[in-house]
mmCIF file with all atom_site columns, C-alpha atoms in Angstrom:
data_model
loop_
_atom_site.group_PDB
_atom_site.id
_atom_site.type_symbol
_atom_site.label_atom_id
_atom_site.label_alt_id
_atom_site.label_comp_id
_atom_site.label_asym_id
_atom_site.label_entity_id
_atom_site.label_seq_id
_atom_site.pdbx_PDB_ins_code
_atom_site.Cartn_x
_atom_site.Cartn_y
_atom_site.Cartn_z
_atom_site.occupancy
_atom_site.B_iso_or_equiv
_atom_site.pdbx_formal_charge
_atom_site.auth_seq_id
_atom_site.auth_comp_id
_atom_site.auth_asym_id
_atom_site.auth_atom_id
_atom_site.pdbx_PDB_model_num
ATOM 1   C CA . UNK A 1 1   ? -2.046  0.371   -3.617  1.00 0.00 ? 140 UNK A CA 1
ATOM 2   C CA . UNK A 1 2   ? -4.069  1.642   -6.511  1.00 0.00 ? 141 UNK A CA 1
ATOM 3   C CA . UNK A 1 3   ? -2.446  2.734   -9.749  1.00 0.00 ? 142 UNK A CA 1
ATOM 4   C CA . UNK A 1 4   ? -3.731  6.254   -9.123  1.00 0.00 ? 143 UNK A CA 1
ATOM 5   C CA . UNK A 1 5   ? -1.928  6.467   -5.778  1.00 0.00 ? 144 UNK A CA 1
ATOM 6   C CA . UNK A 1 6   ? 1.172   4.715   -7.062  1.00 0.00 ? 145 UNK A CA 1
ATOM 7   C CA . UNK A 1 7   ? 1.588   6.789   -10.208 1.00 0.00 ? 146 UNK A CA 1
ATOM 8   C CA . UNK A 1 8   ? 0.451   10.172  -8.965  1.00 0.00 ? 147 UNK A CA 1
ATOM 9   C CA . UNK A 1 9   ? 3.552   12.295  -9.536  1.00 0.00 ? 148 UNK A CA 1
ATOM 10  C CA . UNK A 1 10  ? 1.742   15.657  -9.311  1.00 0.00 ? 149 UNK A CA 1
ATOM 11  C CA . UNK A 1 11  ? 1.258   16.989  -5.806  1.00 0.00 ? 150 UNK A CA 1
ATOM 12  C CA . UNK A 1 12  ? -2.301  18.034  -4.999  1.00 0.00 ? 151 UNK A CA 1
ATOM 13  C CA . UNK A 1 13  ? -2.761  21.040  -2.748  1.00 0.00 ? 152 UNK A CA 1
ATOM 14  C CA . UNK A 1 14  ? -5.112  20.207  0.096   1.00 0.00 ? 153 UNK A CA 1
ATOM 15  C CA . UNK A 1 15  ? -7.025  22.767  2.124   1.00 0.00 ? 154 UNK A CA 1
ATOM 16  C CA . UNK A 1 16  ? -7.584  22.284  5.858   1.00 0.00 ? 155 UNK A CA 1
ATOM 17  C CA . UNK A 1 17  ? -11.104 20.882  5.366   1.00 0.00 ? 156 UNK A CA 1
ATOM 18  C CA . UNK A 1 18  ? -9.880  18.172  2.970   1.00 0.00 ? 157 UNK A CA 1
ATOM 19  C CA . UNK A 1 19  ? -7.127  17.286  5.437   1.00 0.00 ? 158 UNK A CA 1
ATOM 20  C CA . UNK A 1 20  ? -9.703  16.977  8.224   1.00 0.00 ? 159 UNK A CA 1
ATOM 21  C CA . UNK A 1 21  ? -11.841 14.701  6.028   1.00 0.00 ? 160 UNK A CA 1
ATOM 22  C CA . UNK A 1 22  ? -8.828  12.473  5.376   1.00 0.00 ? 161 UNK A CA 1
ATOM 23  C CA . UNK A 1 23  ? -8.032  12.328  9.085   1.00 0.00 ? 162 UNK A CA 1
ATOM 24  C CA . UNK A 1 24  ? -11.633 11.399  9.890   1.00 0.00 ? 163 UNK A CA 1
ATOM 25  C CA . UNK A 1 25  ? -11.468 8.519   7.409   1.00 0.00 ? 164 UNK A CA 1
ATOM 26  C CA . UNK A 1 26  ? -8.079  7.392   8.752   1.00 0.00 ? 165 UNK A CA 1
ATOM 27  C CA . UNK A 1 27  ? -9.674  6.966   12.167  1.00 0.00 ? 166 UNK A CA 1
ATOM 28  C CA . UNK A 1 28  ? -12.671 5.075   10.759  1.00 0.00 ? 167 UNK A CA 1
ATOM 29  C CA . UNK A 1 29  ? -13.051 4.432   7.034   1.00 0.00 ? 168 UNK A CA 1
ATOM 30  C CA . UNK A 1 30  ? -16.692 3.435   7.600   1.00 0.00 ? 169 UNK A CA 1
ATOM 31  C CA . UNK A 1 31  ? -17.651 6.771   9.130   1.00 0.00 ? 170 UNK A CA 1
ATOM 32  C CA . UNK A 1 32  ? -20.656 8.212   7.334   1.00 0.00 ? 171 UNK A CA 1
ATOM 33  C CA . UNK A 1 33  ? -20.391 11.337  5.236   1.00 0.00 ? 172 UNK A CA 1
ATOM 34  C CA . UNK A 1 34  ? -22.994 12.934  7.514   1.00 0.00 ? 173 UNK A CA 1
ATOM 35  C CA . UNK A 1 35  ? -20.803 12.289  10.595  1.00 0.00 ? 174 UNK A CA 1
ATOM 36  C CA . UNK A 1 36  ? -17.736 13.598  8.810   1.00 0.00 ? 175 UNK A CA 1
ATOM 37  C CA . UNK A 1 37  ? -19.693 16.647  7.678   1.00 0.00 ? 176 UNK A CA 1
ATOM 38  C CA . UNK A 1 38  ? -20.614 17.480  11.278  1.00 0.00 ? 177 UNK A CA 1
ATOM 39  C CA . UNK A 1 39  ? -16.985 17.155  12.331  1.00 0.00 ? 178 UNK A CA 1
ATOM 40  C CA . UNK A 1 40  ? -15.616 19.373  9.554   1.00 0.00 ? 179 UNK A CA 1
ATOM 41  C CA . UNK A 1 41  ? -18.488 21.817  9.049   1.00 0.00 ? 180 UNK A CA 1
ATOM 42  C CA . UNK A 1 42  ? -19.783 20.653  5.657   1.00 0.00 ? 181 UNK A CA 1
ATOM 43  C CA . UNK A 1 43  ? -22.948 19.058  4.351   1.00 0.00 ? 182 UNK A CA 1
ATOM 44  C CA . UNK A 1 44  ? -23.075 15.345  3.615   1.00 0.00 ? 183 UNK A CA 1
ATOM 45  C CA . UNK A 1 45  ? -23.183 16.087  -0.125  1.00 0.00 ? 184 UNK A CA 1
ATOM 46  C CA . UNK A 1 46  ? -20.134 18.364  0.086   1.00 0.00 ? 185 UNK A CA 1
ATOM 47  C CA . UNK A 1 47  ? -18.163 15.689  1.950   1.00 0.00 ? 186 UNK A CA 1
ATOM 48  C CA . UNK A 1 48  ? -19.197 13.046  -0.594  1.00 0.00 ? 187 UNK A CA 1
ATOM 49  C CA . UNK A 1 49  ? -18.021 15.306  -3.425  1.00 0.00 ? 188 UNK A CA 1
ATOM 50  C CA . UNK A 1 50  ? -14.678 16.040  -1.742  1.00 0.00 ? 189 UNK A CA 1
ATOM 51  C CA . UNK A 1 51  ? -14.033 12.366  -0.976  1.00 0.00 ? 190 UNK A CA 1
ATOM 52  C CA . UNK A 1 52  ? -14.737 11.522  -4.628  1.00 0.00 ? 191 UNK A CA 1
ATOM 53  C CA . UNK A 1 53  ? -12.314 14.222  -5.813  1.00 0.00 ? 192 UNK A CA 1
ATOM 54  C CA . UNK A 1 54  ? -9.639  13.023  -3.378  1.00 0.00 ? 193 UNK A CA 1
ATOM 55  C CA . UNK A 1 55  ? -9.970  9.428   -4.533  1.00 0.00 ? 194 UNK A CA 1
ATOM 56  C CA . UNK A 1 56  ? -10.116 10.388  -8.230  1.00 0.00 ? 195 UNK A CA 1
ATOM 57  C CA . UNK A 1 57  ? -6.935  12.479  -7.792  1.00 0.00 ? 196 UNK A CA 1
ATOM 58  C CA . UNK A 1 58  ? -5.136  9.544   -6.179  1.00 0.00 ? 197 UNK A CA 1
ATOM 59  C CA . UNK A 1 59  ? -4.693  11.370  -2.878  1.00 0.00 ? 198 UNK A CA 1
ATOM 60  C CA . UNK A 1 60  ? -6.324  8.533   -0.943  1.00 0.00 ? 199 UNK A CA 1
ATOM 61  C CA . UNK A 1 61  ? -8.279  5.326   -1.174  1.00 0.00 ? 200 UNK A CA 1
ATOM 62  C CA . UNK A 1 62  ? -10.731 3.860   1.291   1.00 0.00 ? 201 UNK A CA 1
ATOM 63  C CA . UNK A 1 63  ? -10.235 0.100   1.669   1.00 0.00 ? 202 UNK A CA 1
ATOM 64  C CA . UNK A 1 64  ? -10.718 -2.713  4.157   1.00 0.00 ? 203 UNK A CA 1
ATOM 65  C CA . UNK A 1 65  ? -7.400  -3.579  5.789   1.00 0.00 ? 204 UNK A CA 1
ATOM 66  C CA . UNK A 1 66  ? -7.346  -7.290  6.508   1.00 0.00 ? 205 UNK A CA 1
ATOM 67  C CA . UNK A 1 67  ? -5.308  -9.738  8.529   1.00 0.00 ? 206 UNK A CA 1
ATOM 68  C CA . UNK A 1 68  ? -3.821  -11.986 5.823   1.00 0.00 ? 207 UNK A CA 1
ATOM 69  C CA . UNK A 1 69  ? -3.607  -14.970 8.186   1.00 0.00 ? 208 UNK A CA 1
ATOM 70  C CA . UNK A 1 70  ? -7.356  -14.811 8.824   1.00 0.00 ? 209 UNK A CA 1
ATOM 71  C CA . UNK A 1 71  ? -7.826  -15.098 5.053   1.00 0.00 ? 210 UNK A CA 1
ATOM 72  C CA . UNK A 1 72  ? -5.550  -18.114 4.622   1.00 0.00 ? 211 UNK A CA 1
ATOM 73  C CA . UNK A 1 73  ? -2.318  -16.322 3.695   1.00 0.00 ? 212 UNK A CA 1
ATOM 74  C CA . UNK A 1 74  ? 0.082   -17.683 6.304   1.00 0.00 ? 213 UNK A CA 1
ATOM 75  C CA . UNK A 1 75  ? 3.355   -16.467 4.810   1.00 0.00 ? 214 UNK A CA 1
ATOM 76  C CA . UNK A 1 76  ? 4.308   -12.840 4.293   1.00 0.00 ? 215 UNK A CA 1
ATOM 77  C CA . UNK A 1 77  ? 7.757   -11.621 3.387   1.00 0.00 ? 216 UNK A CA 1
ATOM 78  C CA . UNK A 1 78  ? 9.653   -8.567  2.250   1.00 0.00 ? 217 UNK A CA 1
ATOM 79  C CA . UNK A 1 79  ? 12.024  -9.269  -0.612  1.00 0.00 ? 218 UNK A CA 1
ATOM 80  C CA . UNK A 1 80  ? 15.023  -7.031  -1.110  1.00 0.00 ? 219 UNK A CA 1
ATOM 81  C CA . UNK A 1 81  ? 16.099  -7.004  -4.744  1.00 0.00 ? 220 UNK A CA 1
ATOM 82  C CA . UNK A 1 82  ? 19.397  -5.875  -6.214  1.00 0.00 ? 221 UNK A CA 1
ATOM 83  C CA . UNK A 1 83  ? 18.909  -4.999  -9.849  1.00 0.00 ? 222 UNK A CA 1
ATOM 84  C CA . UNK A 1 84  ? 20.521  -3.753  -13.010 1.00 0.00 ? 223 UNK A CA 1
ATOM 85  C CA . UNK A 1 85  ? 18.883  -1.565  -15.601 1.00 0.00 ? 224 UNK A CA 1
ATOM 86  C CA . UNK A 1 86  ? 15.811  0.605   -15.155 1.00 0.00 ? 225 UNK A CA 1
ATOM 87  C CA . UNK A 1 87  ? 14.344  -0.216  -11.747 1.00 0.00 ? 226 UNK A CA 1
ATOM 88  C CA . UNK A 1 88  ? 11.075  1.465   -12.723 1.00 0.00 ? 227 UNK A CA 1
ATOM 89  C CA . UNK A 1 89  ? 10.498  -1.207  -15.358 1.00 0.00 ? 228 UNK A CA 1
ATOM 90  C CA . UNK A 1 90  ? 11.291  -3.926  -12.828 1.00 0.00 ? 229 UNK A CA 1
ATOM 91  C CA . UNK A 1 91  ? 8.935   -2.312  -10.299 1.00 0.00 ? 230 UNK A CA 1
ATOM 92  C CA . UNK A 1 92  ? 6.101   -2.296  -12.850 1.00 0.00 ? 231 UNK A CA 1
ATOM 93  C CA . UNK A 1 93  ? 6.707   -5.965  -13.619 1.00 0.00 ? 232 UNK A CA 1
ATOM 94  C CA . UNK A 1 94  ? 6.756   -6.892  -9.932  1.00 0.00 ? 233 UNK A CA 1
ATOM 95  C CA . UNK A 1 95  ? 3.589   -4.880  -9.297  1.00 0.00 ? 234 UNK A CA 1
ATOM 96  C CA . UNK A 1 96  ? 1.763   -6.996  -11.892 1.00 0.00 ? 235 UNK A CA 1
ATOM 97  C CA . UNK A 1 97  ? 2.394   -10.214 -9.927  1.00 0.00 ? 236 UNK A CA 1
ATOM 98  C CA . UNK A 1 98  ? -0.752  -11.004 -7.891  1.00 0.00 ? 237 UNK A CA 1
ATOM 99  C CA . UNK A 1 99  ? 1.139   -12.143 -4.761  1.00 0.00 ? 238 UNK A CA 1
ATOM 100 C CA . UNK A 1 100 ? 3.065   -8.846  -4.631  1.00 0.00 ? 239 UNK A CA 1
ATOM 101 C CA . UNK A 1 101 ? 1.156   -6.236  -2.649  1.00 0.00 ? 240 UNK A CA 1
ATOM 102 C CA . UNK A 1 102 ? 3.769   -3.502  -2.149  1.00 0.00 ? 241 UNK A CA 1
ATOM 103 C CA . UNK A 1 103 ? 6.680   -2.304  -4.295  1.00 0.00 ? 242 UNK A CA 1
ATOM 104 C CA . UNK A 1 104 ? 9.059   0.571   -3.613  1.00 0.00 ? 243 UNK A CA 1
ATOM 105 C CA . UNK A 1 105 ? 12.217  1.815   -5.267  1.00 0.00 ? 244 UNK A CA 1
ATOM 106 C CA . UNK A 1 106 ? 14.908  2.349   -2.658  1.00 0.00 ? 245 UNK A CA 1
ATOM 107 C CA . UNK A 1 107 ? 18.415  3.659   -2.101  1.00 0.00 ? 246 UNK A CA 1
ATOM 108 C CA . UNK A 1 108 ? 20.915  1.605   -0.171  1.00 0.00 ? 247 UNK A CA 1
ATOM 109 C CA . UNK A 1 109 ? 21.638  -2.129  -0.189  1.00 0.00 ? 248 UNK A CA 1
ATOM 110 C CA . UNK A 1 110 ? 18.580  -2.922  -2.302  1.00 0.00 ? 249 UNK A CA 1
ATOM 111 C CA . UNK A 1 111 ? 17.209  -1.230  -5.395  1.00 0.00 ? 250 UNK A CA 1
ATOM 112 C CA . UNK A 1 112 ? 13.647  -2.490  -4.930  1.00 0.00 ? 251 UNK A CA 1
ATOM 113 C CA . UNK A 1 113 ? 11.639  -3.842  -2.007  1.00 0.00 ? 252 UNK A CA 1
ATOM 114 C CA . UNK A 1 114 ? 8.636   -6.040  -2.728  1.00 0.00 ? 253 UNK A CA 1
ATOM 115 C CA . UNK A 1 115 ? 6.243   -7.306  -0.087  1.00 0.00 ? 254 UNK A CA 1
ATOM 116 C CA . UNK A 1 116 ? 4.539   -10.592 -0.871  1.00 0.00 ? 255 UNK A CA 1
ATOM 117 C CA . UNK A 1 117 ? 1.595   -12.425 0.648   1.00 0.00 ? 256 UNK A CA 1
ATOM 118 C CA . UNK A 1 118 ? 1.479   -16.192 0.104   1.00 0.00 ? 257 UNK A CA 1
ATOM 119 C CA . UNK A 1 119 ? -0.556  -19.101 1.381   1.00 0.00 ? 258 UNK A CA 1
ATOM 120 C CA . UNK A 1 120 ? 2.485   -20.979 2.651   1.00 0.00 ? 259 UNK A CA 1
ATOM 121 C CA . UNK A 1 121 ? 6.245   -21.481 2.327   1.00 0.00 ? 260 UNK A CA 1
ATOM 122 C CA . UNK A 1 122 ? 5.864   -23.644 -0.790  1.00 0.00 ? 261 UNK A CA 1
ATOM 123 C CA . UNK A 1 123 ? 4.064   -20.805 -2.572  1.00 0.00 ? 262 UNK A CA 1
ATOM 124 C CA . UNK A 1 124 ? 6.771   -18.356 -1.461  1.00 0.00 ? 263 UNK A CA 1
ATOM 125 C CA . UNK A 1 125 ? 9.522   -20.649 -2.779  1.00 0.00 ? 264 UNK A CA 1
ATOM 126 C CA . UNK A 1 126 ? 7.721   -21.051 -6.104  1.00 0.00 ? 265 UNK A CA 1
ATOM 127 C CA . UNK A 1 127 ? 7.159   -17.288 -6.354  1.00 0.00 ? 266 UNK A CA 1
ATOM 128 C CA . UNK A 1 128 ? 10.831  -16.572 -5.715  1.00 0.00 ? 267 UNK A CA 1
ATOM 129 C CA . UNK A 1 129 ? 12.216  -19.232 -8.043  1.00 0.00 ? 268 UNK A CA 1
ATOM 130 C CA . UNK A 1 130 ? 9.682   -19.198 -10.867 1.00 0.00 ? 269 UNK A CA 1
ATOM 131 C CA . UNK A 1 131 ? 8.741   -15.556 -11.038 1.00 0.00 ? 270 UNK A CA 1
ATOM 132 C CA . UNK A 1 132 ? 10.838  -13.000 -9.181  1.00 0.00 ? 271 UNK A CA 1
ATOM 133 C CA . UNK A 1 133 ? 14.392  -14.327 -9.624  1.00 0.00 ? 272 UNK A CA 1
ATOM 134 C CA . UNK A 1 134 ? 13.743  -14.957 -13.322 1.00 0.00 ? 273 UNK A CA 1
ATOM 135 C CA . UNK A 1 135 ? 12.794  -11.349 -14.086 1.00 0.00 ? 274 UNK A CA 1
ATOM 136 C CA . UNK A 1 136 ? 15.064  -9.380  -16.371 1.00 0.00 ? 275 UNK A CA 1
ATOM 137 C CA . UNK A 1 137 ? 17.299  -7.113  -14.316 1.00 0.00 ? 276 UNK A CA 1
ATOM 138 C CA . UNK A 1 138 ? 17.145  -9.090  -11.061 1.00 0.00 ? 277 UNK A CA 1
ATOM 139 C CA . UNK A 1 139 ? 20.719  -9.684  -9.887  1.00 0.00 ? 278 UNK A CA 1
ATOM 140 C CA . UNK A 1 140 ? 19.978  -11.093 -6.437  1.00 0.00 ? 279 UNK A CA 1
ATOM 141 C CA . UNK A 1 141 ? 17.285  -11.255 -3.785  1.00 0.00 ? 280 UNK A CA 1
ATOM 142 C CA . UNK A 1 142 ? 17.196  -11.442 -0.021  1.00 0.00 ? 281 UNK A CA 1
ATOM 143 C CA . UNK A 1 143 ? 13.999  -12.602 1.634   1.00 0.00 ? 282 UNK A CA 1
ATOM 144 C CA . UNK A 1 144 ? 12.850  -11.363 5.037   1.00 0.00 ? 283 UNK A CA 1
ATOM 145 C CA . UNK A 1 145 ? 10.128  -13.713 6.277   1.00 0.00 ? 284 UNK A CA 1
ATOM 146 C CA . UNK A 1 146 ? 7.610   -12.137 8.648   1.00 0.00 ? 285 UNK A CA 1
ATOM 147 C CA . UNK A 1 147 ? 7.261   -14.061 11.892  1.00 0.00 ? 286 UNK A CA 1
ATOM 148 C CA . UNK A 1 148 ? 4.633   -11.811 13.468  1.00 0.00 ? 287 UNK A CA 1
ATOM 149 C CA . UNK A 1 149 ? 3.006   -8.546  12.487  1.00 0.00 ? 288 UNK A CA 1
ATOM 150 C CA . UNK A 1 150 ? 3.637   -6.350  15.507  1.00 0.00 ? 289 UNK A CA 1
ATOM 151 C CA . UNK A 1 151 ? 2.221   -3.013  14.311  1.00 0.00 ? 290 UNK A CA 1
ATOM 152 C CA . UNK A 1 152 ? 0.388   -1.817  11.220  1.00 0.00 ? 291 UNK A CA 1
ATOM 153 C CA . UNK A 1 153 ? -1.310  1.570   11.260  1.00 0.00 ? 292 UNK A CA 1
ATOM 154 C CA . UNK A 1 154 ? -2.572  3.928   8.588   1.00 0.00 ? 293 UNK A CA 1
ATOM 155 C CA . UNK A 1 155 ? -3.555  6.891   10.756  1.00 0.00 ? 294 UNK A CA 1
ATOM 156 C CA . UNK A 1 156 ? -0.484  9.080   10.495  1.00 0.00 ? 295 UNK A CA 1
ATOM 157 C CA . UNK A 1 157 ? -2.622  12.131  9.721   1.00 0.00 ? 296 UNK A CA 1
ATOM 158 C CA . UNK A 1 158 ? -1.871  15.003  7.360   1.00 0.00 ? 297 UNK A CA 1
ATOM 159 C CA . UNK A 1 159 ? 0.389   18.046  7.306   1.00 0.00 ? 298 UNK A CA 1
#
């Protein structure tokens, strides 16, 4: 997730047209601005401008979603972390680790969840022992190894 999306604490008010543009891109991120314009009643230039404003504001990003295994990353895991101190600082530190692709602060058994993508089990073990467990504030970790990705969608729409 981009820093703009991750750190955007100010809510942006979206009109119905912007919401429809987002929904069009959620269905197909490669859809042309001209096609989107026809669907939402705007010119290609107007759609381009709105998409730029939405991305600049951190409302959305348009990216290629990949299958990590097809790219040589055969081990994914979610790591539950119990922590002491300011979990926001820990989250920032975790987010800077290249193998970490997702970090959330949580309530419940864990203070932070971090998703990691590794080439293999050896890389996961090294990541846990050399980087994550050594971070200041980490009290304990629990690793949930992914056996199979059953569902991953990004088309939940807008409100």
